[in-house]
Short mmCIF file of C-alpha atoms in Angstrom, two decimals:
data_model
loop_
_atom_site.label_atom_id
_atom_site.label_comp_id
_atom_site.label_asym_id
_atom_site.label_seq_id
_atom_site.Cartn_x
_atom_site.Cartn_y
_atom_site.Cartn_z
CA MET A 1 -48.90 33.57 -16.77
CA LEU A 2 -50.86 31.25 -15.81
CA ASN A 3 -53.21 33.43 -13.66
CA ASN A 4 -57.02 34.27 -13.92
CA LEU A 5 -57.86 34.86 -10.75
CA MET A 6 -61.35 36.36 -10.12
CA PHE A 7 -61.70 38.54 -7.85
CA PHE A 8 -65.07 38.84 -4.87
CA LYS A 9 -65.91 41.27 -3.06
CA ILE A 10 -68.56 40.96 0.40
CA CYS A 11 -72.03 42.09 0.35
CA LEU A 12 -74.06 41.31 3.18
CA LEU A 13 -77.35 42.23 3.84
CA THR A 14 -78.80 41.02 7.52
CA ILE A 15 -82.46 39.45 7.11
CA THR A 16 -83.65 38.96 11.04
CA SER A 17 -81.21 35.87 11.89
CA SER A 18 -80.10 34.63 8.63
CA VAL A 19 -77.41 36.23 6.82
CA LEU A 20 -77.76 36.55 2.85
CA LEU A 21 -73.97 36.03 1.07
CA THR A 22 -73.64 37.70 -2.13
CA ALA A 23 -70.05 37.06 -4.43
CA CYS A 24 -70.12 39.97 -6.55
CA GLY A 25 -68.13 40.39 -9.69
CA SER A 26 -67.27 42.87 -12.44
CA ASP A 27 -69.46 40.77 -14.52
CA SER A 28 -73.84 40.51 -13.18
CA SER A 29 -73.65 36.92 -14.69
CA THR A 30 -70.96 36.07 -11.71
CA THR A 31 -73.18 37.51 -8.69
CA SER A 32 -74.49 34.49 -6.67
CA LYS A 33 -76.58 34.29 -3.48
CA VAL A 34 -77.36 31.90 -0.65
CA LEU A 35 -78.96 32.54 2.67
CA GLY A 36 -77.70 30.72 5.41
CA SER A 37 -75.97 31.25 8.73
CA GLU A 38 -73.17 32.74 10.53
CA ALA A 39 -71.31 29.71 9.62
CA ASP A 40 -71.84 30.10 6.08
CA LEU A 41 -70.22 33.90 6.35
CA ALA A 42 -67.48 32.95 7.71
CA ALA A 43 -67.26 29.75 5.46
CA PHE A 44 -67.33 32.48 2.49
CA GLN A 45 -64.50 34.75 4.39
CA VAL A 46 -62.19 31.30 4.46
CA ALA A 47 -62.84 30.41 1.34
CA ASN A 48 -62.21 34.45 -0.62
CA ASN A 49 -59.62 36.20 2.01
CA THR A 50 -57.18 32.70 2.54
CA ILE A 51 -57.79 29.55 0.59
CA VAL A 52 -58.11 31.57 -2.70
CA PRO A 53 -55.56 33.57 -2.31
CA ALA A 54 -53.22 30.89 -0.91
CA ALA A 55 -54.17 28.65 -4.32
CA ASN A 56 -53.12 31.95 -5.97
CA GLY A 57 -49.76 31.69 -3.97
CA PHE A 58 -48.83 28.01 -5.34
CA LEU A 59 -49.21 29.53 -8.71
CA ASP A 60 -47.04 32.29 -8.68
CA GLN A 61 -44.24 30.28 -6.81
CA ALA A 62 -44.65 27.57 -9.53
CA GLN A 63 -44.42 29.95 -11.91
CA LEU A 64 -41.55 31.50 -10.73
CA LEU A 65 -39.77 27.79 -10.12
CA ASP A 66 -40.38 27.16 -13.92
CA ASP A 67 -39.29 29.90 -14.73
CA GLN A 68 -36.15 30.07 -13.26
CA ALA A 69 -35.13 26.30 -13.72
CA GLU A 70 -35.87 27.34 -17.79
CA GLN A 71 -32.94 29.96 -16.99
CA PHE A 72 -31.12 27.83 -14.88
CA CYS A 73 -30.50 25.56 -17.67
CA ARG A 74 -30.06 28.03 -20.12
CA ALA A 75 -26.23 27.83 -21.73
CA GLY A 76 -23.75 29.78 -19.46
CA ASN A 77 -26.47 30.45 -17.02
CA THR A 78 -25.43 26.66 -14.35
CA THR A 79 -23.55 28.97 -12.05
CA HIS A 80 -23.20 28.23 -8.17
CA ASP A 81 -25.12 31.53 -7.43
CA ASN A 82 -27.68 30.80 -9.53
CA LEU A 83 -28.36 27.14 -8.30
CA LEU A 84 -28.62 28.51 -4.87
CA SER A 85 -31.52 31.36 -5.64
CA LEU A 86 -33.42 27.67 -7.46
CA GLN A 87 -32.84 26.22 -4.41
CA THR A 88 -34.53 28.85 -2.26
CA GLN A 89 -37.47 29.16 -4.71
CA TRP A 90 -38.11 25.56 -4.61
CA LYS A 91 -38.63 26.43 -0.80
CA GLN A 92 -40.57 29.23 -1.27
CA THR A 93 -42.92 27.24 -3.47
CA ALA A 94 -42.89 24.19 -0.98
CA GLN A 95 -44.33 26.39 2.42
CA ALA A 96 -47.03 28.04 -0.78
CA TRP A 97 -47.97 24.57 -1.62
CA TYR A 98 -48.27 23.88 2.57
CA ARG A 99 -49.90 26.98 3.07
CA LEU A 100 -53.14 25.48 1.05
CA LEU A 101 -52.65 21.65 2.40
CA PRO A 102 -54.94 22.04 4.64
CA PHE A 103 -57.57 22.49 2.25
CA LYS A 104 -57.16 18.99 0.46
CA PHE A 105 -60.77 19.25 -0.98
CA GLY A 106 -62.27 19.95 -4.31
CA PRO A 107 -59.90 21.62 -6.71
CA MET A 108 -57.61 20.03 -4.93
CA GLU A 109 -59.13 16.38 -5.60
CA GLY A 110 -60.35 16.83 -8.65
CA GLY A 111 -60.80 19.58 -11.20
CA LEU A 112 -59.98 20.56 -15.04
CA ASP A 113 -57.29 17.50 -16.01
CA ILE A 114 -60.10 14.67 -15.87
CA HIS A 115 -57.56 11.99 -17.29
CA LEU A 116 -55.63 12.19 -14.08
CA VAL A 117 -55.18 8.58 -12.75
CA GLU A 118 -55.00 9.71 -9.13
CA PRO A 119 -56.01 12.94 -7.44
CA ILE A 120 -54.75 16.14 -8.37
CA TYR A 121 -52.86 16.93 -5.29
CA ALA A 122 -51.36 13.43 -5.85
CA TYR A 123 -49.11 15.21 -8.48
CA VAL A 124 -47.63 17.63 -6.35
CA ASP A 125 -47.34 15.66 -3.02
CA TYR A 126 -47.04 12.14 -2.98
CA PHE A 127 -46.24 11.92 0.50
CA ARG A 128 -49.66 12.84 1.09
CA PHE A 129 -51.63 11.25 -1.06
CA ASN A 130 -49.48 7.19 -0.07
CA LYS A 131 -50.41 7.75 3.49
CA GLY A 132 -46.80 8.54 4.24
CA SER A 133 -44.34 6.05 2.30
CA ASP A 134 -40.74 7.47 2.07
CA LEU A 135 -39.72 6.65 -1.95
CA THR A 136 -36.90 8.69 -2.13
CA LEU A 137 -34.76 5.93 -2.77
CA THR A 138 -37.38 4.81 -5.71
CA VAL A 139 -37.17 8.33 -6.77
CA ARG A 140 -33.49 8.60 -6.35
CA ASN A 141 -33.10 5.55 -8.70
CA LYS A 142 -35.70 6.80 -11.33
CA ILE A 143 -33.62 9.56 -11.73
CA LYS A 144 -30.87 8.72 -11.92
CA GLU A 145 -32.30 6.14 -15.11
CA TRP A 146 -33.71 8.71 -16.59
CA VAL A 147 -30.31 11.06 -16.19
CA ASP A 148 -28.34 8.01 -17.05
CA GLY A 149 -30.25 7.05 -20.31
CA PRO A 150 -30.12 6.84 -23.11
CA ALA A 151 -33.91 6.70 -23.45
CA PRO A 152 -35.31 8.45 -24.20
CA ALA A 153 -33.58 10.51 -26.76
CA THR A 154 -34.93 13.79 -24.80
CA ILE A 155 -36.53 14.29 -21.72
CA THR A 156 -39.31 16.30 -22.57
CA ASP A 157 -42.69 17.45 -20.93
CA THR A 158 -44.43 15.06 -22.42
CA PHE A 159 -42.56 12.66 -21.40
CA ILE A 160 -42.86 13.66 -17.36
CA ALA A 161 -46.21 13.98 -17.76
CA GLU A 162 -46.93 10.28 -18.81
CA LYS A 163 -45.34 9.22 -15.40
CA SER A 164 -47.22 7.75 -12.21
CA ALA A 165 -47.69 10.48 -9.54
CA SER A 166 -45.09 8.57 -7.19
CA LEU A 167 -42.51 10.52 -9.92
CA VAL A 168 -43.50 14.00 -10.17
CA GLY A 169 -44.20 16.81 -7.54
CA PHE A 170 -41.77 18.49 -5.47
CA LEU A 171 -40.05 14.88 -4.06
CA PRO A 172 -38.30 14.86 -7.96
CA ILE A 173 -37.43 18.25 -8.24
CA GLU A 174 -36.20 18.39 -4.47
CA VAL A 175 -33.67 15.03 -5.24
CA ALA A 176 -32.77 16.45 -9.29
CA LEU A 177 -31.69 20.19 -7.58
CA PHE A 178 -30.63 19.52 -4.39
CA GLU A 179 -28.20 16.86 -4.87
CA THR A 180 -26.42 15.08 -6.89
CA THR A 181 -27.89 11.78 -9.14
CA ASN A 182 -24.55 9.61 -8.31
CA THR A 183 -23.10 10.24 -5.14
CA GLN A 184 -26.06 11.78 -2.94
CA SER A 185 -23.76 14.76 -3.26
CA ASN A 186 -25.52 18.13 -1.62
CA VAL A 187 -22.18 20.20 -1.86
CA THR A 188 -23.81 22.92 -4.38
CA THR A 189 -20.57 22.92 -6.43
CA ASP A 190 -20.99 19.18 -6.91
CA VAL A 191 -24.55 19.57 -8.22
CA VAL A 192 -23.68 22.68 -10.37
CA ALA A 193 -20.81 20.81 -11.63
CA GLU A 194 -23.42 17.81 -12.37
CA PHE A 195 -25.83 19.81 -14.17
CA SER A 196 -22.66 21.16 -16.71
CA ALA A 197 -22.25 17.47 -17.34
CA LEU A 198 -24.97 15.87 -17.85
CA PRO A 199 -27.55 18.08 -20.25
CA ARG A 200 -30.02 15.42 -19.77
CA LYS A 201 -30.89 16.48 -15.54
CA CYS A 202 -31.44 19.70 -17.00
CA GLN A 203 -33.83 18.47 -19.27
CA LEU A 204 -35.51 16.33 -16.47
CA LEU A 205 -35.70 19.40 -13.59
CA THR A 206 -37.30 21.77 -16.12
CA ALA A 207 -39.59 18.97 -17.25
CA LEU A 208 -40.65 18.15 -13.65
CA SER A 209 -41.09 22.30 -13.18
CA SER A 210 -43.11 22.36 -15.91
CA GLN A 211 -46.48 19.53 -14.66
CA LEU A 212 -45.67 20.84 -11.37
CA LEU A 213 -46.90 24.38 -12.64
CA VAL A 214 -49.85 22.52 -14.40
CA GLN A 215 -51.05 21.13 -11.36
CA ALA A 216 -50.79 24.24 -9.66
CA ASN A 217 -52.61 25.96 -12.73
CA ASN A 218 -55.27 23.56 -12.79
CA ILE A 219 -56.04 23.88 -8.62
CA GLU A 220 -56.03 27.40 -9.18
CA ALA A 221 -58.40 27.16 -11.60
CA GLY A 222 -61.15 25.08 -10.43
CA TRP A 223 -60.95 27.27 -7.75
CA VAL A 224 -61.42 30.77 -9.53
CA THR A 225 -62.41 29.68 -13.17
CA ASP A 226 -63.76 26.29 -14.37
CA TYR A 227 -63.93 23.14 -11.78
CA ALA A 228 -64.81 19.78 -13.22
CA ASN A 229 -65.89 21.99 -16.98
CA THR A 230 -69.17 23.26 -15.16
CA GLY A 231 -68.94 26.19 -16.51
CA LYS A 232 -68.80 28.03 -12.85
CA SER A 233 -65.70 28.08 -10.18
CA TYR A 234 -65.44 26.02 -7.02
CA LEU A 235 -65.95 29.24 -5.09
CA SER A 236 -69.26 29.85 -6.82
CA LEU A 237 -70.64 26.27 -6.43
CA PHE A 238 -68.81 25.73 -3.09
CA LEU A 239 -70.86 29.05 -1.37
CA ASN A 240 -73.60 28.27 -3.36
CA ASN A 241 -74.71 24.50 -2.18
CA GLU A 242 -74.88 23.68 -6.05
CA LEU A 243 -71.83 21.04 -5.55
CA GLU A 244 -73.91 17.92 -5.20
CA SER A 245 -76.47 19.59 -8.08
CA ALA A 246 -73.51 19.86 -10.27
CA ASP A 247 -72.86 16.01 -10.53
CA VAL A 248 -69.08 16.54 -9.67
CA ASN A 249 -69.33 13.60 -6.96
CA ASP A 250 -69.34 16.00 -4.23
CA ASP A 251 -70.87 14.72 -1.35
CA GLY A 252 -72.90 17.60 -0.70
CA LYS A 253 -71.94 19.08 2.96
CA SER A 254 -72.04 22.46 3.56
CA ALA A 255 -68.98 24.85 2.99
CA ILE A 256 -68.00 25.01 6.68
CA SER A 257 -68.42 21.34 7.17
CA LYS A 258 -65.69 21.03 4.02
CA ILE A 259 -63.59 23.57 5.61
CA THR A 260 -63.71 22.87 9.42
CA VAL A 261 -62.84 18.65 8.51
CA SER A 262 -60.28 19.30 6.06
CA VAL A 263 -58.63 21.20 8.92
CA GLN A 264 -58.79 18.07 10.93
CA ASP A 265 -58.20 15.80 8.31
CA TYR A 266 -54.75 17.74 8.09
CA PHE A 267 -54.00 17.51 11.89
CA ASP A 268 -54.54 14.20 11.59
CA TYR A 269 -52.11 13.79 8.93
CA LEU A 270 -49.42 15.68 10.44
CA LYS A 271 -50.11 13.30 13.78
CA ASN A 272 -50.04 10.08 12.28
CA ARG A 273 -47.10 10.64 9.73
CA ASP A 274 -43.87 11.28 9.46
CA VAL A 275 -44.18 14.04 8.20
CA THR A 276 -41.46 16.21 9.55
CA GLU A 277 -38.75 13.19 9.03
CA SER A 278 -39.15 12.05 6.09
CA THR A 279 -40.14 14.88 3.93
CA GLY A 280 -38.09 18.47 3.10
CA GLN A 281 -34.96 16.15 4.20
CA ILE A 282 -32.92 16.97 1.31
CA SER A 283 -33.51 20.91 1.25
CA ASN A 284 -33.38 20.60 5.59
CA SER A 285 -36.91 22.93 4.61
CA ILE A 286 -39.91 21.08 6.42
CA TRP A 287 -40.40 22.87 9.50
CA GLN A 288 -40.71 26.20 7.67
CA SER A 289 -43.20 24.75 5.41
CA VAL A 290 -45.68 23.03 8.17
CA ALA A 291 -45.10 26.62 10.18
CA ALA A 292 -46.58 28.01 6.56
CA SER A 293 -49.65 25.72 6.70
CA ILE A 294 -50.13 26.72 11.00
CA THR A 295 -50.27 30.32 8.89
CA SER A 296 -53.27 29.45 7.21
CA VAL A 297 -55.41 27.72 10.20
CA GLU A 298 -54.87 30.56 11.70
CA GLN A 299 -56.70 32.47 9.48
CA VAL A 300 -59.69 30.24 9.64
CA LEU A 301 -59.56 30.62 12.71
CA ALA A 302 -59.04 34.05 13.59
CA GLY A 303 -59.62 35.53 9.97
CA THR A 304 -57.67 38.04 7.68
CA ASP A 305 -56.97 41.79 7.99
CA ALA A 306 -60.87 41.90 5.34
CA THR A 307 -62.49 39.44 7.33
CA THR A 308 -65.76 41.07 9.03
CA LEU A 309 -66.77 37.52 11.24
CA SER A 310 -64.41 34.63 12.12
CA LEU A 311 -64.62 31.28 13.52
CA TYR A 312 -63.20 32.82 17.11
CA GLN A 313 -65.99 35.72 16.55
CA ILE A 314 -68.45 32.82 15.85
CA MET A 315 -67.82 30.78 18.86
CA LYS A 316 -67.16 33.96 21.39
CA ASN A 317 -70.94 34.92 19.79
CA ASN A 318 -72.04 31.67 21.18
CA GLY A 319 -70.59 32.23 24.89
CA ASN A 320 -67.63 29.48 24.06
CA ASP A 321 -64.49 32.06 24.75
CA LEU A 322 -63.29 29.10 27.05
CA ASP A 323 -63.15 26.69 23.91
CA MET A 324 -61.53 29.76 22.23
CA THR A 325 -58.80 30.17 24.67
CA ALA A 326 -57.79 26.75 24.98
CA VAL A 327 -57.77 26.55 21.41
CA THR A 328 -55.65 29.60 20.28
CA ALA A 329 -53.26 28.00 23.45
CA ASN A 330 -52.80 25.13 21.52
CA LEU A 331 -51.85 26.66 18.32
CA GLU A 332 -49.45 27.89 20.17
CA VAL A 333 -48.17 24.87 21.77
CA LEU A 334 -47.71 23.32 18.37
CA LYS A 335 -45.83 26.48 16.57
CA THR A 336 -43.26 26.32 19.61
CA THR A 337 -42.54 22.60 18.80
CA ILE A 338 -41.62 24.21 15.31
CA SER A 339 -39.40 26.21 16.57
CA GLU A 340 -38.03 23.63 18.53
CA GLN A 341 -37.52 21.15 15.55
CA ASN A 342 -39.19 18.73 17.85
CA SER A 343 -40.95 15.90 15.85
CA THR A 344 -42.43 13.94 18.88
CA ASN A 345 -43.21 16.93 20.86
CA PHE A 346 -44.67 18.36 16.92
CA LYS A 347 -46.95 15.29 16.55
CA ALA A 348 -48.39 15.40 19.90
CA ALA A 349 -49.31 18.88 19.79
CA ALA A 350 -51.10 18.57 16.06
CA GLY A 351 -53.22 15.61 17.71
CA VAL A 352 -54.83 17.71 20.46
CA LEU A 353 -55.71 20.15 17.60
CA ASP A 354 -57.00 17.16 15.59
CA GLY A 355 -59.27 16.54 18.60
CA ASN A 356 -60.55 20.69 18.67
CA PHE A 357 -61.68 20.66 14.81
CA LYS A 358 -63.44 16.71 15.67
CA ARG A 359 -65.08 18.29 18.91
CA GLU A 360 -64.77 21.30 20.64
CA ILE A 361 -64.60 24.29 17.22
CA PRO A 362 -67.87 22.30 15.58
CA ASP A 363 -69.69 22.51 18.35
CA ALA A 364 -68.61 25.99 19.75
CA ILE A 365 -69.61 27.12 16.54
CA GLY A 366 -73.05 25.55 16.36
CA VAL A 367 -72.32 23.19 13.41
CA SER A 368 -72.34 19.19 13.14
CA LEU A 369 -70.13 17.67 10.94
CA GLY A 370 -72.03 14.66 10.31
CA LEU A 371 -69.05 11.91 10.59
CA ASN A 372 -67.54 9.18 12.24
CA PHE A 373 -63.97 9.59 12.79
CA SER A 374 -60.77 7.44 12.17
CA ASP A 375 -57.02 7.63 12.48
CA GLY A 376 -55.32 8.04 9.36
CA ASP A 377 -54.88 10.55 6.81
#
């Protein structure tokens, strides 16, 4: 399995009003220290307890998807039950992606594969990158062209690896898995029959799942192993304010600012783009995916079982209980719109939280984001 997750534990020493953060590995060479505020400690714990596990979880699910696609396409395995299992795994992988999607910075933007034309996340989720343009018809036409052939003689991983970001990632796999190329039938018996009759469709499916796994590995490796060929993990550079000096085209903003702005940007995206109406439609899975992303946002604010200092705790410590209560209530409203699958109300609720992450939350934790916000992802 493509997984080199580095585990960290928190070593905490309080010095007057500052906090000394230490990311401790089994090797003393991985130890790093930075003096900072309560917000630094909170950012460390968000990165360590939420973002890195989300990156690792996405890699795990992408690995399972690739394994199941390979198994499904073996002789005698292209069955109705196996297709249903593979479709379920696609949905689980999409949910794992959405748990990571609020953190669109660092390894999501760049990382190990410096040969990509677009940022890494675009090769996973082009809808997010393309400002909400629905390319389903374009992808359908291209998949039909590839499956019908005759060129290339065999659809290989290398062939798909050379394609643009708009033709790889979740959407092409969804189109291949959940409908037929000729009639867009989503009846499972029809889809199974097409896979059985057209070997090139299986070649395409496995090549696409392989490329998704490549990008999942790049993101996870950037966070825990080696970011942009610096020899250091993004987690280490991120928490020790070394990004600007590492010459990786980073803006050098603090860890807590990056996290806050990234989550704000995610809600801005949900507010302004037709996410619940234009993505995950063939698989009928988008509401489960966005619900998974809100779980990550709640962890940013409230922490996890391993958290010792959350943003909510800082807000309360600073006497901003009312802001904390309002944000909690606004998240509940958003979750209600998800359970009701109401796209109009969902966008409105996302817009309120977009505002919270621009104003109330940074103000309540005493962090200046230093940004002029504009609408649109």
